[in-house]
Short mmCIF file of C-alpha atoms and ligand atoms in Angstrom, two decimals:
data_model
loop_
_atom_site.label_atom_id
_atom_site.label_comp_id
_atom_site.label_asym_id
_atom_site.label_seq_id
_atom_site.Cartn_x
_atom_site.Cartn_y
_atom_site.Cartn_z
CA UNK A 1 -23.21 -1.72 19.85
CA UNK A 2 -22.61 -5.22 18.53
CA UNK A 3 -20.38 -7.32 20.77
CA UNK A 4 -16.70 -7.11 19.91
CA UNK A 5 -16.30 -10.69 18.68
CA UNK A 6 -19.12 -10.10 16.21
CA UNK A 7 -17.65 -6.87 14.80
CA UNK A 8 -17.09 -7.02 11.03
CA UNK A 9 -13.99 -4.94 10.66
CA UNK A 10 -13.74 -3.45 7.17
CA UNK A 11 -11.63 -0.46 8.19
CA UNK A 12 -8.54 -1.84 6.49
CA UNK A 13 -6.82 -5.02 5.35
CA UNK A 14 -4.25 -4.32 8.07
CA UNK A 15 -6.65 -5.61 10.76
CA UNK A 16 -6.13 -9.30 10.01
CA UNK A 17 -4.75 -11.35 12.88
CA UNK A 18 -2.10 -14.04 12.30
CA UNK A 19 -3.35 -17.54 11.50
CA UNK A 20 -2.52 -20.53 13.72
CA UNK A 21 0.12 -21.55 11.17
CA UNK A 22 1.69 -18.08 11.38
CA UNK A 23 1.77 -18.24 15.17
CA UNK A 24 3.41 -21.67 15.00
CA UNK A 25 5.93 -20.40 12.47
CA UNK A 26 6.79 -17.44 14.72
CA UNK A 27 7.32 -19.70 17.74
CA UNK A 28 9.46 -22.19 15.84
CA UNK A 29 11.44 -19.70 13.73
CA UNK A 30 15.19 -20.14 13.48
CA UNK A 31 16.58 -16.77 14.52
CA UNK A 32 19.79 -14.76 14.86
CA UNK A 33 20.80 -11.12 15.09
CA UNK A 34 19.54 -9.60 11.86
CA UNK A 35 21.63 -6.43 12.21
CA UNK A 36 24.60 -8.83 11.84
CA UNK A 37 22.62 -10.51 9.04
CA UNK A 38 22.60 -13.69 11.14
CA UNK A 39 18.87 -14.33 11.07
CA UNK A 40 18.26 -17.19 8.61
CA UNK A 41 14.50 -16.60 8.57
CA UNK A 42 14.86 -12.93 7.64
CA UNK A 43 17.50 -13.83 5.05
CA UNK A 44 15.12 -16.37 3.52
CA UNK A 45 12.25 -13.87 3.53
CA UNK A 46 14.42 -11.26 1.81
CA UNK A 47 15.48 -13.78 -0.83
CA UNK A 48 11.92 -14.94 -1.49
CA UNK A 49 10.53 -11.39 -1.53
CA UNK A 50 13.12 -10.26 -4.08
CA UNK A 51 12.17 -13.24 -6.24
CA UNK A 52 8.45 -12.48 -5.89
CA UNK A 53 8.91 -9.04 -7.48
CA UNK A 54 11.78 -9.97 -9.80
CA UNK A 55 14.39 -7.68 -8.24
CA UNK A 56 18.01 -8.51 -7.25
CA UNK A 57 17.58 -8.00 -3.52
CA UNK A 58 15.10 -7.07 -0.81
CA UNK A 59 15.11 -5.68 2.72
CA UNK A 60 12.68 -6.47 5.53
CA UNK A 61 11.33 -3.26 7.11
CA UNK A 62 8.92 -2.75 10.02
CA UNK A 63 6.33 -0.85 7.99
CA UNK A 64 5.36 0.31 4.53
CA UNK A 65 5.89 3.90 5.55
CA UNK A 66 9.47 3.18 6.58
CA UNK A 67 10.05 1.32 3.31
CA UNK A 68 8.83 4.27 1.26
CA UNK A 69 10.79 6.79 3.31
CA UNK A 70 13.99 4.73 3.05
CA UNK A 71 13.55 4.61 -0.74
CA UNK A 72 13.01 8.38 -0.95
CA UNK A 73 16.08 8.98 1.23
CA UNK A 74 18.36 6.62 -0.70
CA UNK A 75 17.29 7.80 -4.15
CA UNK A 76 17.53 11.55 -3.50
CA UNK A 77 19.85 14.22 -2.10
CA UNK A 78 18.53 16.76 0.42
CA UNK A 79 17.19 19.74 -1.52
CA UNK A 80 16.02 17.65 -4.49
CA UNK A 81 12.44 17.50 -5.61
CA UNK A 82 10.28 14.39 -5.30
CA UNK A 83 7.64 14.22 -8.00
CA UNK A 84 4.48 12.35 -7.09
CA UNK A 85 0.75 12.11 -7.60
CA UNK A 86 -1.46 14.49 -5.64
CA UNK A 87 -3.39 11.77 -3.81
CA UNK A 88 -0.48 9.42 -3.23
CA UNK A 89 0.11 7.84 0.17
CA UNK A 90 3.67 9.21 0.41
CA UNK A 91 2.31 12.72 -0.04
CA UNK A 92 -0.93 12.49 1.95
CA UNK A 93 -0.37 10.06 4.77
CA UNK A 94 3.28 9.87 5.73
CA UNK A 95 3.50 12.95 7.97
CA UNK A 96 5.60 14.94 5.49
CA UNK A 97 8.36 12.36 6.00
CA UNK A 98 9.90 13.18 2.62
CA UNK A 99 10.55 16.73 3.87
CA UNK A 100 11.49 15.76 7.41
CA UNK A 101 13.56 12.64 6.83
CA UNK A 102 14.93 12.92 3.30
CA UNK A 103 14.96 16.74 3.21
CA UNK A 104 13.29 16.89 -0.19
CA UNK A 105 10.62 19.17 -1.57
CA UNK A 106 7.56 17.55 -3.05
CA UNK A 107 5.97 18.53 -6.36
CA UNK A 108 2.59 17.01 -7.06
CA UNK A 109 0.91 16.05 -10.31
CA UNK A 110 -2.85 15.63 -10.64
CA UNK A 111 -3.42 12.32 -12.40
CA UNK A 112 -7.18 12.17 -11.79
CA UNK A 113 -8.78 8.77 -12.26
CA UNK A 114 -5.78 7.45 -14.15
CA UNK A 115 -3.99 7.40 -10.78
CA UNK A 116 -0.61 7.55 -12.47
CA UNK A 117 0.55 10.65 -14.32
CA UNK A 118 0.76 10.58 -18.11
CA UNK A 119 4.28 10.78 -19.62
CA UNK A 120 3.47 14.36 -20.62
CA UNK A 121 2.54 15.24 -17.04
CA UNK A 122 5.76 13.63 -15.78
CA UNK A 123 7.83 15.61 -18.29
CA UNK A 124 6.05 18.79 -17.28
CA UNK A 125 6.68 18.10 -13.61
CA UNK A 126 10.38 17.35 -13.94
CA UNK A 127 12.68 20.15 -12.88
CA UNK A 128 16.22 20.61 -14.17
CA UNK A 129 18.70 21.86 -11.63
CA UNK A 130 20.12 25.35 -12.21
CA UNK A 131 21.20 28.33 -10.13
CA UNK A 132 17.66 28.87 -8.83
CA UNK A 133 15.95 25.49 -9.01
CA UNK A 134 16.45 22.13 -7.36
CA UNK A 135 16.54 19.11 -9.66
CA UNK A 136 14.02 16.26 -9.58
CA UNK A 137 15.63 13.37 -7.74
CA UNK A 138 12.83 10.82 -7.86
CA UNK A 139 9.42 10.01 -9.30
CA UNK A 140 7.16 7.98 -6.98
CA UNK A 141 4.17 6.04 -8.29
CA UNK A 142 1.56 3.94 -6.44
CA UNK A 143 -0.13 0.63 -7.39
CA UNK A 144 -2.79 -0.23 -6.36
CA UNK A 145 -3.82 3.34 -5.73
CA UNK A 146 -5.25 3.47 -2.21
CA UNK A 147 -7.08 6.79 -2.14
CA UNK A 148 -8.62 6.29 -5.57
CA UNK A 149 -10.19 3.05 -4.35
CA UNK A 150 -7.64 0.30 -4.86
CA UNK A 151 -7.26 1.01 -8.56
CA UNK A 152 -5.09 -1.54 -10.35
CA UNK A 153 -2.91 0.43 -12.74
CA UNK A 154 -2.07 -1.41 -15.96
CA UNK A 155 1.57 -2.13 -16.75
CA UNK A 156 1.68 0.06 -19.85
CA UNK A 157 0.64 3.18 -17.92
CA UNK A 158 3.21 2.58 -15.21
CA UNK A 159 5.86 1.85 -17.81
CA UNK A 160 5.06 5.04 -19.74
CA UNK A 161 5.30 7.24 -16.64
CA UNK A 162 8.50 5.51 -15.53
CA UNK A 163 10.05 5.82 -18.99
CA UNK A 164 9.40 9.58 -19.05
CA UNK A 165 11.34 9.93 -15.80
CA UNK A 166 14.13 7.59 -16.77
CA UNK A 167 14.63 9.35 -20.11
CA UNK A 168 15.46 12.42 -18.03
CA UNK A 169 17.82 10.41 -15.80
CA UNK A 170 15.35 10.39 -12.88
CA UNK A 171 14.87 7.23 -10.81
CA UNK A 172 11.45 5.71 -10.08
CA UNK A 173 10.08 4.22 -6.85
CA UNK A 174 6.80 2.32 -6.66
CA UNK A 175 4.71 2.40 -3.50
CA UNK A 176 3.34 -1.09 -4.08
CA UNK A 177 1.80 -1.57 -0.64
CA UNK A 178 -0.84 -3.66 -2.45
CA UNK A 179 1.06 -4.47 -5.62
CA UNK A 180 0.01 -8.14 -5.45
CA UNK A 181 -3.63 -7.06 -5.47
CA UNK A 182 -2.83 -5.25 -8.72
CA UNK A 183 -0.97 -8.27 -10.07
CA UNK A 184 -3.91 -10.61 -9.33
CA UNK A 185 -6.56 -8.18 -10.60
CA UNK A 186 -4.68 -7.52 -13.85
CA UNK A 187 -3.47 -11.10 -14.17
CA UNK A 188 0.07 -9.84 -14.73
CA UNK A 189 2.97 -11.45 -12.82
CA UNK A 190 4.35 -9.00 -10.25
CA UNK A 191 7.90 -8.96 -11.72
CA UNK A 192 6.46 -7.84 -15.05
CA UNK A 193 4.28 -5.20 -13.41
CA UNK A 194 7.24 -3.63 -11.57
CA UNK A 195 9.95 -4.20 -14.18
CA UNK A 196 10.15 -0.51 -15.10
CA UNK A 197 10.73 0.84 -11.58
CA UNK A 198 14.04 1.04 -9.73
CA UNK A 199 12.58 0.10 -6.36
CA UNK A 200 9.32 -1.22 -4.99
CA UNK A 201 7.85 -1.46 -1.51
CA UNK A 202 5.11 -3.94 -0.69
CA UNK A 203 3.31 -4.74 2.55
CA UNK A 204 3.18 -8.22 4.07
CA UNK A 205 0.80 -6.95 6.74
CA UNK A 206 -2.15 -6.00 4.52
CA UNK A 207 -4.02 -8.43 2.28
CA UNK A 208 -1.29 -11.02 2.64
CA UNK A 209 -2.13 -11.35 6.33
CA UNK A 210 1.22 -11.12 8.15
CA UNK A 211 1.16 -9.44 11.56
CA UNK A 212 4.13 -7.12 10.89
CA UNK A 213 6.33 -5.90 8.12
CA UNK A 214 6.90 -4.75 4.59
CA UNK A 215 9.56 -5.42 1.97
CA UNK A 216 11.65 -2.98 -0.02
CA UNK A 217 13.20 -4.38 -3.20
CA UNK A 218 15.62 -3.16 -5.85
CA UNK A 219 19.13 -3.80 -7.09
CA UNK A 220 21.96 -4.92 -4.77
CA UNK A 221 23.53 -1.46 -4.45
CA UNK A 222 20.18 0.13 -3.61
CA UNK A 223 19.42 -2.46 -0.93
CA UNK A 224 22.90 -2.09 0.58
CA UNK A 225 22.30 1.66 0.92
CA UNK A 226 18.74 1.04 2.15
CA UNK A 227 20.09 -1.22 4.93
CA UNK A 228 22.13 1.69 6.31
CA UNK A 229 19.18 4.08 6.15
CA UNK A 230 16.96 1.48 7.86
CA UNK A 231 19.49 1.49 10.71
CA UNK A 232 19.48 5.29 10.74
CA UNK A 233 15.68 5.32 11.04
CA UNK A 234 15.82 2.88 13.95
CA UNK A 235 14.54 -0.05 11.92
CA UNK A 236 17.47 -2.43 12.45
CA UNK A 237 15.88 -5.35 14.28
CA UNK A 238 17.56 -8.22 16.08
CA UNK A 239 15.85 -11.66 16.25
CA UNK A 240 13.37 -10.49 13.66
CA UNK A 241 12.87 -14.03 12.37
CA UNK A 242 10.05 -14.22 14.94
CA UNK A 243 8.02 -11.79 12.85
CA UNK A 244 9.58 -12.63 9.48
CA UNK A 245 8.43 -16.27 9.70
CA UNK A 246 4.74 -15.34 9.34
CA UNK A 247 5.85 -13.09 6.47
CA UNK A 248 7.11 -16.15 4.60
CA UNK A 249 3.64 -17.69 4.95
CA UNK A 250 2.08 -14.40 3.85
CA UNK A 251 3.89 -14.71 0.52
CA UNK A 252 1.81 -17.87 -0.05
CA UNK A 253 -1.39 -15.81 0.23
CA UNK A 254 -1.07 -14.00 -3.08
CA UNK A 255 -3.52 -16.07 -5.14
CA UNK A 256 -6.28 -15.87 -2.56
CA UNK A 257 -6.40 -12.07 -2.94
CA UNK A 258 -8.89 -12.86 -5.72
CA UNK A 259 -11.39 -13.84 -2.99
CA UNK A 260 -11.02 -10.40 -1.39
CA UNK A 261 -11.64 -8.80 -4.76
CA UNK A 262 -14.82 -10.85 -5.30
CA UNK A 263 -16.02 -9.93 -1.81
CA UNK A 264 -15.31 -6.26 -2.48
CA UNK A 265 -17.38 -6.42 -5.65
CA UNK A 266 -20.23 -8.00 -3.69
CA UNK A 267 -19.98 -5.27 -1.08
CA UNK A 268 -19.87 -2.47 -3.66
CA UNK A 269 -22.95 -3.87 -5.43
CA UNK A 270 -24.86 -3.94 -2.15
CA UNK A 271 -23.80 -0.44 -1.14
CA UNK A 272 -24.52 0.98 -4.57
CA UNK A 273 -28.10 -0.32 -4.27
CA UNK A 274 -28.75 1.84 -1.19
CA UNK A 275 -30.66 5.02 -1.98
CA UNK A 276 -28.35 7.97 -2.72
CA UNK A 277 -25.22 5.79 -2.38
CA UNK A 278 -22.71 5.54 -5.17
CA UNK A 279 -20.11 2.78 -5.03
CA UNK A 280 -18.10 2.34 -8.23
CA UNK A 281 -17.13 -1.23 -9.07
CA UNK A 282 -13.79 -1.88 -7.34
CA UNK A 283 -10.73 -3.23 -9.17
CA UNK A 284 -9.41 -4.90 -6.03
CA UNK A 285 -10.22 -5.07 -2.30
CA UNK A 286 -11.01 -1.42 -1.55
CA UNK A 287 -14.57 -0.16 -1.81
CA UNK A 288 -15.15 3.57 -1.86
CA UNK A 289 -18.70 4.81 -1.39
CA UNK A 290 -19.93 8.35 -2.03
CA UNK A 291 -22.97 9.41 0.02
CA UNK A 292 -23.52 13.02 -0.98
CA UNK A 293 -26.65 11.87 -2.85
CA UNK A 294 -28.06 10.59 0.43
CA UNK A 295 -26.88 13.72 2.30
CA UNK A 296 -25.00 11.48 4.73
CA UNK A 297 -21.54 12.77 5.69
CA UNK A 298 -18.90 10.06 5.89
CA UNK A 299 -18.28 10.79 9.57
CA UNK A 300 -21.94 10.01 10.34
CA UNK A 301 -21.91 6.88 8.21
CA UNK A 302 -18.74 5.61 9.89
CA UNK A 303 -20.25 6.19 13.36
CA UNK A 304 -23.53 4.54 12.43
CA UNK A 305 -21.70 1.56 10.95
CA UNK A 306 -19.56 1.21 14.06
CA UNK A 307 -22.69 1.21 16.25
CA UNK A 308 -24.17 -1.46 14.00
CA UNK A 309 -21.00 -3.58 14.21
CA UNK A 310 -19.23 -2.73 10.94
CA UNK A 311 -15.87 -0.97 10.75
CA UNK A 312 -15.23 1.60 8.00
CA UNK A 313 -13.08 4.71 7.64
CA UNK A 314 -13.85 8.26 6.57
CA UNK A 315 -11.97 9.21 3.40
CA UNK A 316 -13.46 12.62 2.70
CA UNK A 317 -16.55 14.66 3.62
CA UNK A 318 -18.90 12.34 1.71
CA UNK A 319 -16.58 9.45 0.95
CA UNK A 320 -16.15 6.33 3.07
CA UNK A 321 -13.78 3.39 2.56
CA UNK A 322 -14.50 -0.28 3.25
CA UNK A 323 -11.76 -2.87 2.73
CA UNK A 324 -12.10 -6.64 2.39
CA UNK A 325 -9.43 -9.03 3.64
CA UNK A 326 -8.42 -12.50 4.77
CA UNK A 327 -10.60 -12.42 7.89
CA UNK A 328 -13.93 -11.70 6.17
CA UNK A 329 -15.85 -14.00 3.81
CA UNK A 330 -18.91 -13.56 1.59
CA UNK A 331 -21.27 -14.29 4.51
CA UNK A 332 -19.61 -11.52 6.53
CA UNK A 333 -20.08 -9.17 3.59
CA UNK A 334 -23.79 -10.03 3.42
CA UNK A 335 -24.14 -9.55 7.17
CA UNK A 336 -22.28 -6.22 6.94
CA UNK A 337 -24.63 -5.07 4.17
CA UNK A 338 -27.68 -5.92 6.30
CA UNK A 339 -26.26 -3.98 9.21
CA UNK A 340 -25.30 -0.98 7.09
CA UNK A 341 -28.76 -0.88 5.45
CA UNK A 342 -30.35 -0.95 8.91
CA UNK A 343 -28.04 1.77 10.22
CA UNK A 344 -28.66 4.02 7.22
CA UNK A 345 -32.43 3.77 7.71
CA UNK A 346 -32.02 5.26 11.18
CA UNK A 347 -29.99 8.25 9.94
C1 PLP B 401 -0.67 1.14 3.99
C2 PLP B 401 0.05 1.88 2.95
C3 PLP B 401 1.35 2.32 3.16
C4 PLP B 401 2.05 2.28 4.50
O1 PLP B 401 2.12 1.07 5.13
P1 PLP B 401 2.23 0.99 6.73
O2 PLP B 401 2.75 -0.38 6.94
O3 PLP B 401 0.86 1.21 7.26
O4 PLP B 401 3.20 2.04 7.17
C5 PLP B 401 1.99 2.94 2.11
N1 PLP B 401 1.39 3.10 0.92
C6 PLP B 401 0.13 2.69 0.68
C7 PLP B 401 -0.45 2.89 -0.67
C8 PLP B 401 -0.59 2.08 1.69
O5 PLP B 401 -1.85 1.70 1.46
#
């Protein structure tokens, strides 16, 4: 086992630790009671976050999961259907929160490698309320698409899916945990990329490097309702400026996401060169590697990597995820590749 300080942690972009500047900002933050809306740092963060995605207002929430679940709750009535992609984070990795918290039933669409359903698939998935059937209350989309390997979904595809829902009077939420990765990869300003959705959640605590928090953005009325649901979910925080201050600095980290994308490409190239490994070229900072060809189950690869001092996560039986971020550079990627190659030889 490599010593802890030498561990190259590619499990997720959530593992970054706050920079010295972020720690200083937290210590020096002007604060107040944010439930009374008295925290100037949180207020500033909410203003700047709304601007960053071109929406009227934004709300600071403790996590991306809470942001998504608040959006589902505000946009739907209990007993509605939530239409979403089969591999989406809200469906796969949020503990059935849509059912438990919002009281909605989920209906999934298989969008395959497109990651976002076609307008036809959306229309097919929409349900009109009648004596026997619930109505669709919300369509949720995801960009970048985590499970599909950080896919950056082009604006026109998002717009087409959103338009199909809106034509039927159904609102649209975007799980944009990594929407700035998509914006940088596609070279499309974030406000343009999310213009067709009613609400968007993005994480400050992933590639942008903040220690805590996500933002939920939409129009004023939506955010006012979201503020009440945040309180209901136990997410009303007091002197939250202490953690919002690093979030303000995180918003400055958008352009440097391009470095993470270049490092991910370097990592994918190296992994793809290993015998029996298949690592498609990543759009952004998530590298997915398939090892069925090498007959190495992901669980074994993850263990071997951990022993060699590289963090990764199992995605599926033969699929492993590596994620680049603010705390790893090209040299770390090269070192990680050396270690992985060595570990694989032993398997
Ligand atoms: C990480 C992630 C979330 C949830 O964010 P947390 O802050 O970990 O709760 C939601 N959606 C996607 C696509 C994510 O990658």
